[in-house]
Coordinates of C-alpha atoms and ligand atoms in Angstrom, one line a residue:
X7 CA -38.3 34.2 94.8
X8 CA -40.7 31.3 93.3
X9 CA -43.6 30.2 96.1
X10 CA -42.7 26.9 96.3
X11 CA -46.0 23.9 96.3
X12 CA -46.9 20.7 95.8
X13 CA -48.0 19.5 93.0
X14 CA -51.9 19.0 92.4
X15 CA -53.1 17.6 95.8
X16 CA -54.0 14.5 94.3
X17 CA -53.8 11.3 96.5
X18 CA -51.5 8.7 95.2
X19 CA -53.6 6.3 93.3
X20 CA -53.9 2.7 94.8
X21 CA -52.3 1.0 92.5
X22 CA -48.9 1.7 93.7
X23 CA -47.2 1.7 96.9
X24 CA -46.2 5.1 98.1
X25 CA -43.5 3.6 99.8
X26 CA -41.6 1.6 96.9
X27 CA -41.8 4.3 94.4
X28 CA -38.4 4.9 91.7
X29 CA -36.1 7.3 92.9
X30 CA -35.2 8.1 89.9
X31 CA -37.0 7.7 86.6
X32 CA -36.0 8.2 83.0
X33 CA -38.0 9.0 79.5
X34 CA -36.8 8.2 75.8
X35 CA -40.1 10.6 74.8
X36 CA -40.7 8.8 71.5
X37 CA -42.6 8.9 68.7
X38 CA -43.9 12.3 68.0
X39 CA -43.1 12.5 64.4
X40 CA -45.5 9.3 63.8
X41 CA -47.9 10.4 66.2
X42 CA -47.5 13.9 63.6
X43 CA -47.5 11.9 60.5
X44 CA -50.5 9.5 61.4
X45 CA -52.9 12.7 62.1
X46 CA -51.6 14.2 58.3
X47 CA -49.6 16.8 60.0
X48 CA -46.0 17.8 59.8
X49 CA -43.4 15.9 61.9
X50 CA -42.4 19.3 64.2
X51 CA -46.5 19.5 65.2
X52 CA -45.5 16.1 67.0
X53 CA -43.0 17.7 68.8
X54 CA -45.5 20.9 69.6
X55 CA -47.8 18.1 70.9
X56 CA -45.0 16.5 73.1
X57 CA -44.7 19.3 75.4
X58 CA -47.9 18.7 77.3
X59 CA -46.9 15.1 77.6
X60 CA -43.6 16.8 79.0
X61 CA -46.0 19.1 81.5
X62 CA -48.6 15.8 82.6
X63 CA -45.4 13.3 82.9
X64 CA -44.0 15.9 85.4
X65 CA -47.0 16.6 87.1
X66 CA -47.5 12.3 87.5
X67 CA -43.7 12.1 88.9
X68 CA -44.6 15.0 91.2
X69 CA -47.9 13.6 92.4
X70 CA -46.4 9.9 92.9
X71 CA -43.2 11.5 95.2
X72 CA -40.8 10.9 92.4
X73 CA -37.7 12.6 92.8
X74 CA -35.6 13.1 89.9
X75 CA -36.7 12.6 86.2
X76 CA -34.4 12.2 83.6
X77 CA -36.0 13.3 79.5
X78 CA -34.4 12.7 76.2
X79 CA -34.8 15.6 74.9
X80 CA -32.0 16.1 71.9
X81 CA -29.4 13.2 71.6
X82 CA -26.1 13.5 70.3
X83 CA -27.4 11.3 67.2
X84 CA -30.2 13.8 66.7
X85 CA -27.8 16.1 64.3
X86 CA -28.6 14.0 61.7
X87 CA -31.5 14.9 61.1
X88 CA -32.6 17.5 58.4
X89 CA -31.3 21.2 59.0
X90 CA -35.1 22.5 59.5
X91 CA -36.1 19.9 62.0
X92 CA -32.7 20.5 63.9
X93 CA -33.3 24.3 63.9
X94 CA -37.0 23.9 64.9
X95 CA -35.6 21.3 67.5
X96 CA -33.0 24.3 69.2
X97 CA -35.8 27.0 68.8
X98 CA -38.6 25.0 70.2
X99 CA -36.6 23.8 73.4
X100 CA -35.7 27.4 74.1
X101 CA -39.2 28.7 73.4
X102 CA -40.1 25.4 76.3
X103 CA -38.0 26.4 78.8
X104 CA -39.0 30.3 78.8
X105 CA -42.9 29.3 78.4
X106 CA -42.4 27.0 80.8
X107 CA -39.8 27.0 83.6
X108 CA -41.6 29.6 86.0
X109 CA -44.4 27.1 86.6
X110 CA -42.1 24.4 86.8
X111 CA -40.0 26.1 89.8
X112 CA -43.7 27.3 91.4
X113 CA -43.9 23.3 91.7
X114 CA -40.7 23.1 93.4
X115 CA -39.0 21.5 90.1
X116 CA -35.2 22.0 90.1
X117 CA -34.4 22.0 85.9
X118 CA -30.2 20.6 85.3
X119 CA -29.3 19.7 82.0
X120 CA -26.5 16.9 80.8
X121 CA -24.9 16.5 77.5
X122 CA -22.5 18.3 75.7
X123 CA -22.3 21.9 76.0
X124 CA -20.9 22.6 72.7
X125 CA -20.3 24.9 70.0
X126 CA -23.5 23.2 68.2
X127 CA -25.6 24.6 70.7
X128 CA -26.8 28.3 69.4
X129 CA -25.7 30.7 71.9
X130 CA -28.9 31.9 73.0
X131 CA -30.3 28.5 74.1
X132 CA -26.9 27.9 76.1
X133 CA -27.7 31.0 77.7
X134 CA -31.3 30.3 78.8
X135 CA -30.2 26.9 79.8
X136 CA -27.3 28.3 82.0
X137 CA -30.3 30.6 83.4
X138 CA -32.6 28.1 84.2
X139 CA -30.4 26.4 86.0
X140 CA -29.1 28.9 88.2
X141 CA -33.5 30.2 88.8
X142 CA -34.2 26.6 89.8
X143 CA -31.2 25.8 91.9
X144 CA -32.9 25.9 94.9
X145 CA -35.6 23.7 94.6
X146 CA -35.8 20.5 95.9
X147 CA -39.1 19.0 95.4
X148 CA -38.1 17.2 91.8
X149 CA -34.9 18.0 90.1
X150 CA -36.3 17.7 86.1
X151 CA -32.6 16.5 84.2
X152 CA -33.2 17.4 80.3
X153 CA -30.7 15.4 78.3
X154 CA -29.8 17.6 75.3
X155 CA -26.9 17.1 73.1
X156 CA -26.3 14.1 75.0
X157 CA -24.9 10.7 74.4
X158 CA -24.1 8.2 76.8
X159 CA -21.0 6.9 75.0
X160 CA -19.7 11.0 74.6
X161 CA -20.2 11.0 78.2
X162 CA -18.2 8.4 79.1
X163 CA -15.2 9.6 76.6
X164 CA -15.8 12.7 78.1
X165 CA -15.0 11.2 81.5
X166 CA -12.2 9.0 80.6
X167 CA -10.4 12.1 79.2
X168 CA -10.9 13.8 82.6
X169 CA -9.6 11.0 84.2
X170 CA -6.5 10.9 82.0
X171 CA -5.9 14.6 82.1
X172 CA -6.2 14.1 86.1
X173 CA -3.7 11.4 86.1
X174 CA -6.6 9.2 88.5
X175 CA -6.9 5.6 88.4
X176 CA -10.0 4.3 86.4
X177 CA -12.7 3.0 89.5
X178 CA -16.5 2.8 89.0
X179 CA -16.5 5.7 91.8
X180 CA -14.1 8.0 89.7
X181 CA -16.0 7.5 86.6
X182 CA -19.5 8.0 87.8
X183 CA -18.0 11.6 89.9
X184 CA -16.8 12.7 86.5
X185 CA -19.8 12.2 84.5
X186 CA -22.3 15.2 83.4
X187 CA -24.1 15.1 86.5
X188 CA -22.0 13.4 89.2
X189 CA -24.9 14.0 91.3
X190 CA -27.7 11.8 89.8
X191 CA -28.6 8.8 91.2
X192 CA -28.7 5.6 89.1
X193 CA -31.9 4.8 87.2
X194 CA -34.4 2.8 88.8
X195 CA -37.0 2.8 86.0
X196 CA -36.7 3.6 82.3
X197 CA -39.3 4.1 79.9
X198 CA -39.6 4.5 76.2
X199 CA -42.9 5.2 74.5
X200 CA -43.5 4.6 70.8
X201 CA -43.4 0.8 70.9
X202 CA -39.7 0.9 69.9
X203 CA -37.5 -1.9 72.5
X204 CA -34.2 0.0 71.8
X205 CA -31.4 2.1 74.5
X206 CA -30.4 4.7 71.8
X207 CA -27.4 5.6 74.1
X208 CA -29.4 6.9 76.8
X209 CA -28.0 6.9 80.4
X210 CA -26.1 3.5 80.1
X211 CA -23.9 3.5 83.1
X212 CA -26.3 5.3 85.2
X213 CA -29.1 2.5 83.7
X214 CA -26.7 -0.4 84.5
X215 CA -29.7 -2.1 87.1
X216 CA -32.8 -0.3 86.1
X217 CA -36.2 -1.5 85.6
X218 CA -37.4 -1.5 81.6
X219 CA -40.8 -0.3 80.6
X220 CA -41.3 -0.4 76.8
X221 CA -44.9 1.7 76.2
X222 CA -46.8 1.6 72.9
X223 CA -48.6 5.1 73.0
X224 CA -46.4 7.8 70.9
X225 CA -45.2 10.2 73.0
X226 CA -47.6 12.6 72.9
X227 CA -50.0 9.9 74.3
X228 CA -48.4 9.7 77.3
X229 CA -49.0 11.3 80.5
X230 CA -50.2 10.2 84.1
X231 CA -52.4 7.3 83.8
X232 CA -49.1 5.7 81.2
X233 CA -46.8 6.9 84.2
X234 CA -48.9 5.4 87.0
X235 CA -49.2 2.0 84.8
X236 CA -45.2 2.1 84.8
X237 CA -44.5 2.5 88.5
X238 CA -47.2 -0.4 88.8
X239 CA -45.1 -2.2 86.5
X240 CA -42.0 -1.3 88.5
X241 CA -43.4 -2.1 91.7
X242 CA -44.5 -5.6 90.3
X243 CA -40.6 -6.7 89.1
X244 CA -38.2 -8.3 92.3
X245 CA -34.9 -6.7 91.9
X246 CA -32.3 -8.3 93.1
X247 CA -28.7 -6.1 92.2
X248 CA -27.2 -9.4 90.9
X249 CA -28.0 -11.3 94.6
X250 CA -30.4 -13.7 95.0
Ligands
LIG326 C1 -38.5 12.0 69.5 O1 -39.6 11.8 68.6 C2 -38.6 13.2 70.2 C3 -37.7 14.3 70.1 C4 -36.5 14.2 69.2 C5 -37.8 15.5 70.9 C6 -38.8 15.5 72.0 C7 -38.7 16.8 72.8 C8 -39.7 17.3 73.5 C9 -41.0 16.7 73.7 C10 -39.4 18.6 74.2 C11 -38.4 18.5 75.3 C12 -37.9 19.8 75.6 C13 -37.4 20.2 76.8 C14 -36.8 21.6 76.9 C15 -37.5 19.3 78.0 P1 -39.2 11.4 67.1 O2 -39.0 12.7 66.3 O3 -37.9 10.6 67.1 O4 -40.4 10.6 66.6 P2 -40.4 9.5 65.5 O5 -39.6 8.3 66.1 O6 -41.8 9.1 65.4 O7 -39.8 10.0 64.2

């Protein structure tokens, strides 16, 4: 049984107000094959570098009371892309989780994945993702959702067709209980680093009121003090949810 704690007993830094912080907070984690290719290095050493951007940004959300954090970590687009980079992709994530995920639940981090749990997937990672789940279930300090193999559109086809093959009537309430994770709350702030100002099919019904944060640093830049500066940016919008 993992000794659940806190994260680093850092005090919540005074630019933000502890008391309007995102529920939920999502990352396109862009940019890590320019952040690779403007050092001279190879595109997957970008990817190498993004996983202590992974480890700081989780440590930030943890610090700031942020509750759920959704990553792109593989969309469904991503397939696409050269064979070698695809099978680096699918080994590197596995390697992640296994170096990873004990220290992550020692935190109190509950891991859940959404997307497509296909044939495309090699077996293996399927099976270490199924396991991670299960090890982390009962945490409850930050529930980490990795998007992989995911696509917002496939998600939403995915729950029409369960909503067809139910006979239900289509109702915002029937889709959003059939999508990947019926249990994640909308988006309140989404980020995407790398300078790019696009969606890339990431969480678009869940997204449908959030807060938009473009950053400029590559991915690998990022970590708490880009985090903090988000929230800050966050906490500066009104929201209004269409009122007034
Ligand atoms: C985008 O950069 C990044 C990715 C496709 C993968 C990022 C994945 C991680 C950092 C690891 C996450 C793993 C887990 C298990 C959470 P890019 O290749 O599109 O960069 P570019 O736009 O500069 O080419």
């Amino acid at each position: 049984m993992a000794v659940k704690m806190r994260a680093p007993e850092a005090t919540v830094p005074d630019v933000i107000d502890p008391t309007r912080v995102p529920v939920h907070v999502a990352c396109v984690m862009d940019g890590n094959g320019r952040w690779a290719s403007e050092r001279n290095m190879v595109r997957t050493e970008g990817h190498a570098a993004g996983e202590q951007a992974l480890v700081d940004t989780v440590d930030a959300a943890l610090e700031l009371g942020i509750k759920w954090l959704t990553v792109y970590a593989f969309s469904t687009e991503n397939w696409r892309r050269p064979i070698s980079e695809v099978r680096y992709l699918m080994n590197f994530n596995e390697r992640l989780l296994l170096r990873r995920r004990d220290e992550l639940s020692a935190k109190g981090v509950r891991i859940r994945f959404v997307g497509r749990r296909d044939w495309r997937i090699p077996r293996r990672l399927l099976a270490r993702i199924e396991e991670t789940e299960e090890m982390t279930a009962g945490n409850d300090v930050l529930t980490l959702s990795i998007a992989f193999n995911y696509g917002s559109r496939a998600e939403l086809v995915d729950a029409v067709k369960a909503l067809n093959a139910e006979g239900v009537e289509p109702s915002e309430e029937a889709i959003s209980a059939r999508l990947y994770d019926p249990t994640m709350p909308d988006v309140d702030l989404w980020i995407r680093t790398s300078g790019e100002h696009r969606i890339s099919n990431f969480l678009l019904w869940q997204s449908a009121y959030a807060e938009f944060v473009f950053v400029d640093a590559y991915w690998p830049d990022f970590g708490r003090t880009q985090m903090v500066e988000a929230v800050a940016e966050f906490q500066r919008r009104d929201r209004r949810f269409g009122g007034l």
